Every structure is written in C-alpha cells, then in structure tokens.
CSV table of N, CA and C in Angstrom, one decimal:
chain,number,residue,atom,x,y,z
A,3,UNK,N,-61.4,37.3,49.7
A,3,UNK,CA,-60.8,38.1,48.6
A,3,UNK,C,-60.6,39.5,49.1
A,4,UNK,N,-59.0,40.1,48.9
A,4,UNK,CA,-59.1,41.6,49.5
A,4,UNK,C,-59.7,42.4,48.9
A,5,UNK,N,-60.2,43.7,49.3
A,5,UNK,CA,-61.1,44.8,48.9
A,5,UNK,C,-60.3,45.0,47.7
A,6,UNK,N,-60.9,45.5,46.1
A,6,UNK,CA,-60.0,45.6,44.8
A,6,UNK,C,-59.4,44.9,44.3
A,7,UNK,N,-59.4,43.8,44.8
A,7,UNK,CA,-59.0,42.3,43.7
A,7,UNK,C,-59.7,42.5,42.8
A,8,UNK,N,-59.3,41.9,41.4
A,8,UNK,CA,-59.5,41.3,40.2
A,8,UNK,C,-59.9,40.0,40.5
A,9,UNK,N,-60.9,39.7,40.2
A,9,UNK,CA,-61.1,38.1,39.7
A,9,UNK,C,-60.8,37.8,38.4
A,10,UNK,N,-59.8,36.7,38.4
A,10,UNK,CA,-59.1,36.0,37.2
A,10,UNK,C,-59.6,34.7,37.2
A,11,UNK,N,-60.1,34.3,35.7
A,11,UNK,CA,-59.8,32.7,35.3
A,11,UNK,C,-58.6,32.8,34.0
A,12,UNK,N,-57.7,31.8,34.6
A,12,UNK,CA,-57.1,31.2,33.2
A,12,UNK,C,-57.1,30.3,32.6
A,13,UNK,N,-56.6,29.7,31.6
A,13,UNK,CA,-56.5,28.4,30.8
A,13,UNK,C,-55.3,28.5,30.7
A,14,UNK,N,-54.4,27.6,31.6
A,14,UNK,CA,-53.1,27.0,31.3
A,14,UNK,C,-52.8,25.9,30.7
A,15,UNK,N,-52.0,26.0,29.7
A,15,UNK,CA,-51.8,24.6,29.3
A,15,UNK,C,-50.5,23.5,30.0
A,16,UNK,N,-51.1,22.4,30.1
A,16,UNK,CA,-50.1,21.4,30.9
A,16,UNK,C,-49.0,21.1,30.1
A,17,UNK,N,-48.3,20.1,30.7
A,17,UNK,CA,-46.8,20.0,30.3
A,17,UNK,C,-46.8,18.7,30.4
A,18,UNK,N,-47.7,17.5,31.0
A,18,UNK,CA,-48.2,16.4,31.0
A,18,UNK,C,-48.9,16.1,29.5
A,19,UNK,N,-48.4,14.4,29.3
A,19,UNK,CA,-48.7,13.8,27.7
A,19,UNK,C,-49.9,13.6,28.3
A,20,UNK,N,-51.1,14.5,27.0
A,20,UNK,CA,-52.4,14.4,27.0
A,20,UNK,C,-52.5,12.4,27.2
A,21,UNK,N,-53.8,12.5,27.4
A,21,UNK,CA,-54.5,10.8,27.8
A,21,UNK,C,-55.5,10.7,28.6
A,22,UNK,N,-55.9,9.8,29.2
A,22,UNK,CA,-57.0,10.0,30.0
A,22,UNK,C,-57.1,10.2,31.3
A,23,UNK,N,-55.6,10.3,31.9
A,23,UNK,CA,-55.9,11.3,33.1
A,23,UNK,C,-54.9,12.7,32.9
A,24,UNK,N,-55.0,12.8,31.5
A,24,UNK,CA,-54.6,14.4,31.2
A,24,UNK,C,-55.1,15.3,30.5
A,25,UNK,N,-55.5,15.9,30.7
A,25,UNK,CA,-56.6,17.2,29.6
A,25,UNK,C,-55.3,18.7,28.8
A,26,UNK,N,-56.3,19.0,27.9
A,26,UNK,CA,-55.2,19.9,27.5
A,26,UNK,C,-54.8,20.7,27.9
A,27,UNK,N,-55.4,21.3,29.5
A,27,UNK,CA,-55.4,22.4,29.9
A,27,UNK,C,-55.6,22.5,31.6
A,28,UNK,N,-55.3,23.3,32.3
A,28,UNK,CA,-56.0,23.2,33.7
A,28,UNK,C,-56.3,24.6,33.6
A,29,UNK,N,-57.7,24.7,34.2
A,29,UNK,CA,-58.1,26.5,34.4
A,29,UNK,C,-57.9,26.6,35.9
A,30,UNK,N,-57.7,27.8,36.4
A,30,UNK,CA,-57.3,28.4,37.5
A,30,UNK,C,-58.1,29.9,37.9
A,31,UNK,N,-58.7,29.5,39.0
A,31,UNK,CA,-59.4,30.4,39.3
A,31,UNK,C,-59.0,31.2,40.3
A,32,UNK,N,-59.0,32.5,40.4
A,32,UNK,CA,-58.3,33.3,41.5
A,32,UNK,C,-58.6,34.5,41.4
A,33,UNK,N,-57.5,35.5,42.2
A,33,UNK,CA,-57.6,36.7,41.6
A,33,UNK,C,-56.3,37.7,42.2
A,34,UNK,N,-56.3,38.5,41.3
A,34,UNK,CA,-55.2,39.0,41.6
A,34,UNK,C,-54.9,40.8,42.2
A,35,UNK,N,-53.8,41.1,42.7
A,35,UNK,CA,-53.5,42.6,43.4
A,35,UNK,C,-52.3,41.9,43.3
A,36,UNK,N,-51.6,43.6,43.5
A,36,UNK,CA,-50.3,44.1,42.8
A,36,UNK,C,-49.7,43.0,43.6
A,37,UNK,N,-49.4,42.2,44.6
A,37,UNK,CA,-48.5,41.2,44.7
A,37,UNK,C,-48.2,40.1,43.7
A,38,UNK,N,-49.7,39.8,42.6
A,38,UNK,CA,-49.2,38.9,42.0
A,38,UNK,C,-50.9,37.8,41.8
A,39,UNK,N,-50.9,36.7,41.5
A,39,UNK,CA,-52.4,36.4,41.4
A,39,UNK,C,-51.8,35.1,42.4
A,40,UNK,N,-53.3,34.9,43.1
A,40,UNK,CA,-53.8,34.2,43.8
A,40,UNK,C,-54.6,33.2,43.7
A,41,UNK,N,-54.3,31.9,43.5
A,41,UNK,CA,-55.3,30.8,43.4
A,41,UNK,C,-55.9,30.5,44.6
A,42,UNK,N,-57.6,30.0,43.7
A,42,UNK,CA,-58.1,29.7,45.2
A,42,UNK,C,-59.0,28.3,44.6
A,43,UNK,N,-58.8,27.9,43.5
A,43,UNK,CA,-59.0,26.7,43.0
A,43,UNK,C,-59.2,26.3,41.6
A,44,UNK,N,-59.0,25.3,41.0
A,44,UNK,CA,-58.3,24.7,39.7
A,44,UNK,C,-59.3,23.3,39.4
A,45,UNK,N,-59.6,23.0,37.7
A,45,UNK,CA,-59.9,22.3,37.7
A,45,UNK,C,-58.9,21.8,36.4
A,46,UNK,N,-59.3,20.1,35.7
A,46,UNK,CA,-58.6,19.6,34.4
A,46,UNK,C,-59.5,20.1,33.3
A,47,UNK,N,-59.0,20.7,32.4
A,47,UNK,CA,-59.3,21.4,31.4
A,47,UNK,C,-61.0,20.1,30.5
A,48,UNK,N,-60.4,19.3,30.8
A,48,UNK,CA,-61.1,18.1,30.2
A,48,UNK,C,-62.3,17.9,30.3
A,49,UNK,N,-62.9,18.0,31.4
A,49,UNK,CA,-64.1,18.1,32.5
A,49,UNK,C,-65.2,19.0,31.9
A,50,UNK,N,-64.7,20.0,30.9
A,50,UNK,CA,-65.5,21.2,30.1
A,50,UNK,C,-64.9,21.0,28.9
A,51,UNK,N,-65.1,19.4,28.0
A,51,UNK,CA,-64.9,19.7,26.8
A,51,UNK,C,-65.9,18.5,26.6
A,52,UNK,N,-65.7,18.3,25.0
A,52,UNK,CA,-66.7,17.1,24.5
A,52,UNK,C,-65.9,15.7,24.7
A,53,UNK,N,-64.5,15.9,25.1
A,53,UNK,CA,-63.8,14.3,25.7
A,53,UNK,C,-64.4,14.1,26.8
A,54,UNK,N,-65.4,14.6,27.7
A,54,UNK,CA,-65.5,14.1,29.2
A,54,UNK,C,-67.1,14.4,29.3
A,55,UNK,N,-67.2,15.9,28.8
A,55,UNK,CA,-68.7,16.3,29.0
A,55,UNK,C,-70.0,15.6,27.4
A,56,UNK,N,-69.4,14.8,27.4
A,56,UNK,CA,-70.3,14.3,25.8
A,56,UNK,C,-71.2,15.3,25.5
A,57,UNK,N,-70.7,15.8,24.5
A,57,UNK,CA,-71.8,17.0,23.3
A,57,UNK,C,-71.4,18.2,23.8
A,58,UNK,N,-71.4,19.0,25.0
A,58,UNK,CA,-70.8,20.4,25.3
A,58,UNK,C,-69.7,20.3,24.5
A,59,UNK,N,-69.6,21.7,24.0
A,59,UNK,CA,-68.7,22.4,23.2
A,59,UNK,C,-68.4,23.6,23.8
A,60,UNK,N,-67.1,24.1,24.2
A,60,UNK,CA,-67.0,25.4,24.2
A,60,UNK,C,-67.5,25.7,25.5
A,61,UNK,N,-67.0,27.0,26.1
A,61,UNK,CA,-66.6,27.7,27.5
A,61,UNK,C,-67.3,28.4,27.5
A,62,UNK,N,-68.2,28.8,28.6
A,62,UNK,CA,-68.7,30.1,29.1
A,62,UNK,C,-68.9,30.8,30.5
A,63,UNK,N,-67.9,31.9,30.8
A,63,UNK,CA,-68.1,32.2,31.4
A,63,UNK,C,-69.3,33.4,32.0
A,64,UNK,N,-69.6,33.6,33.1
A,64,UNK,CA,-71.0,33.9,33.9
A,64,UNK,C,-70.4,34.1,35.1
A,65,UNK,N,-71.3,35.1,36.1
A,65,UNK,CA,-71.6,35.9,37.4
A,65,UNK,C,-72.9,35.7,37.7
A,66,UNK,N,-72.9,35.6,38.9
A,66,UNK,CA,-73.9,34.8,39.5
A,66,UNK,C,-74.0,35.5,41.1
A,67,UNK,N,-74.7,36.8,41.5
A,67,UNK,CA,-74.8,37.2,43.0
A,67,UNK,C,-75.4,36.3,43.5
A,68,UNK,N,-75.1,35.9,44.6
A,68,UNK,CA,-75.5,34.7,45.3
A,68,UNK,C,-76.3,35.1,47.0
A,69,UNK,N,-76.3,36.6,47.1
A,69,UNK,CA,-76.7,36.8,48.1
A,69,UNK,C,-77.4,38.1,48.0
A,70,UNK,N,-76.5,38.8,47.2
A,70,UNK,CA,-77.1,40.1,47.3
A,70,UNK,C,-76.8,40.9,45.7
A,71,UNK,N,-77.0,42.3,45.3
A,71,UNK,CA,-76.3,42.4,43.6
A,71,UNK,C,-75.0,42.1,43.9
A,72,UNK,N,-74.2,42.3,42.5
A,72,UNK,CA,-73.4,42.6,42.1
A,72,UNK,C,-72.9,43.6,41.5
A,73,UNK,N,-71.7,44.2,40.9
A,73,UNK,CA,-71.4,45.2,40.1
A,73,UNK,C,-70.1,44.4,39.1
A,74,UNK,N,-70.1,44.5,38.2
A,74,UNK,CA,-69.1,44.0,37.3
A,74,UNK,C,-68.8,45.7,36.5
A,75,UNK,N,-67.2,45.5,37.0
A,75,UNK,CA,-66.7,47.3,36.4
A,75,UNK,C,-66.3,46.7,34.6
A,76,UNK,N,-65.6,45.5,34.5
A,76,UNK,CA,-64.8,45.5,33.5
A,76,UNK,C,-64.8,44.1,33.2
A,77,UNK,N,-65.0,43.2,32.0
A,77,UNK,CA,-64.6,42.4,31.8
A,77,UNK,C,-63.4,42.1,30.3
A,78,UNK,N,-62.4,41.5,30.7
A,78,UNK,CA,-61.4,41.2,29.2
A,78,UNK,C,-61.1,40.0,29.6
A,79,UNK,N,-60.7,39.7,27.9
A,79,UNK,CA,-60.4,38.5,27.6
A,79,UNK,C,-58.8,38.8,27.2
A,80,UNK,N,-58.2,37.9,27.5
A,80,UNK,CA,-56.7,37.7,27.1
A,80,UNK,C,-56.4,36.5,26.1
A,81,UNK,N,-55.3,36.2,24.8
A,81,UNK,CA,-55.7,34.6,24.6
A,81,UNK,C,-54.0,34.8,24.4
C-alpha cells in the first residue's frame, strides 16, 4: 500500500437475485489515493450475517498491529 493511502472498506450492494449463492452485499477492501480506490480483496456480504454465520448479528470493524504499533489519524463512516 503507497505511503498516505486511506484504507477503505465498503458495502456494495449486488445486482445478482439474492439466494443461496447470492448475499445482499459484497464488501471490498482496499484503499484509496487521489487516482481513485484500489482493491485488494472482497468478500459475499453473506458470510457476516445470521444467513451463513448462525446467531452473529451485525458488523464490526477493528485494527489489529500485527508486528509493531499502529497510528489510526481518522476513522468515518459513510452510509
């Protein structure tokens, strides 16, 4: 990821008739600079709900330094 990216997740919604290999949603993980955002991988919205995950309700996101700290300048939500 370039130096000053944004890390982005979104929740898009599909255009595929929901069912059982369609979820309401695909999230997309990436990040973006002034060219535009960048995926760097995607899951089916489905997978993080109570149709797939029995009893999980609801999204949360979390940061996790994995080697060394972190710094988080800014977090927003968009809907």
């Amino acid at each position: 990821m370039p130096a000053g990216a944004n890390l982005s997740i979104r929740a898009e919604t599909t255009d595929a008739q929901r069912g059982q290999r369609s979820g309401p949603d695909q999230l997309r993980l990436g990040f973006e600079i002034d060219s535009g955002f960048t995926e760097l991988a995607n899951l089916d919205g489905r997978y993080l709900s109570t149709e797939v995950a029995d009893g999980f309700t609801g999204r949360v996101i979390g940061i996790e330094a994995l080697s060394a700290g972190a710094l988080v300048h800014a977090f927003h939500y968009h809907s």
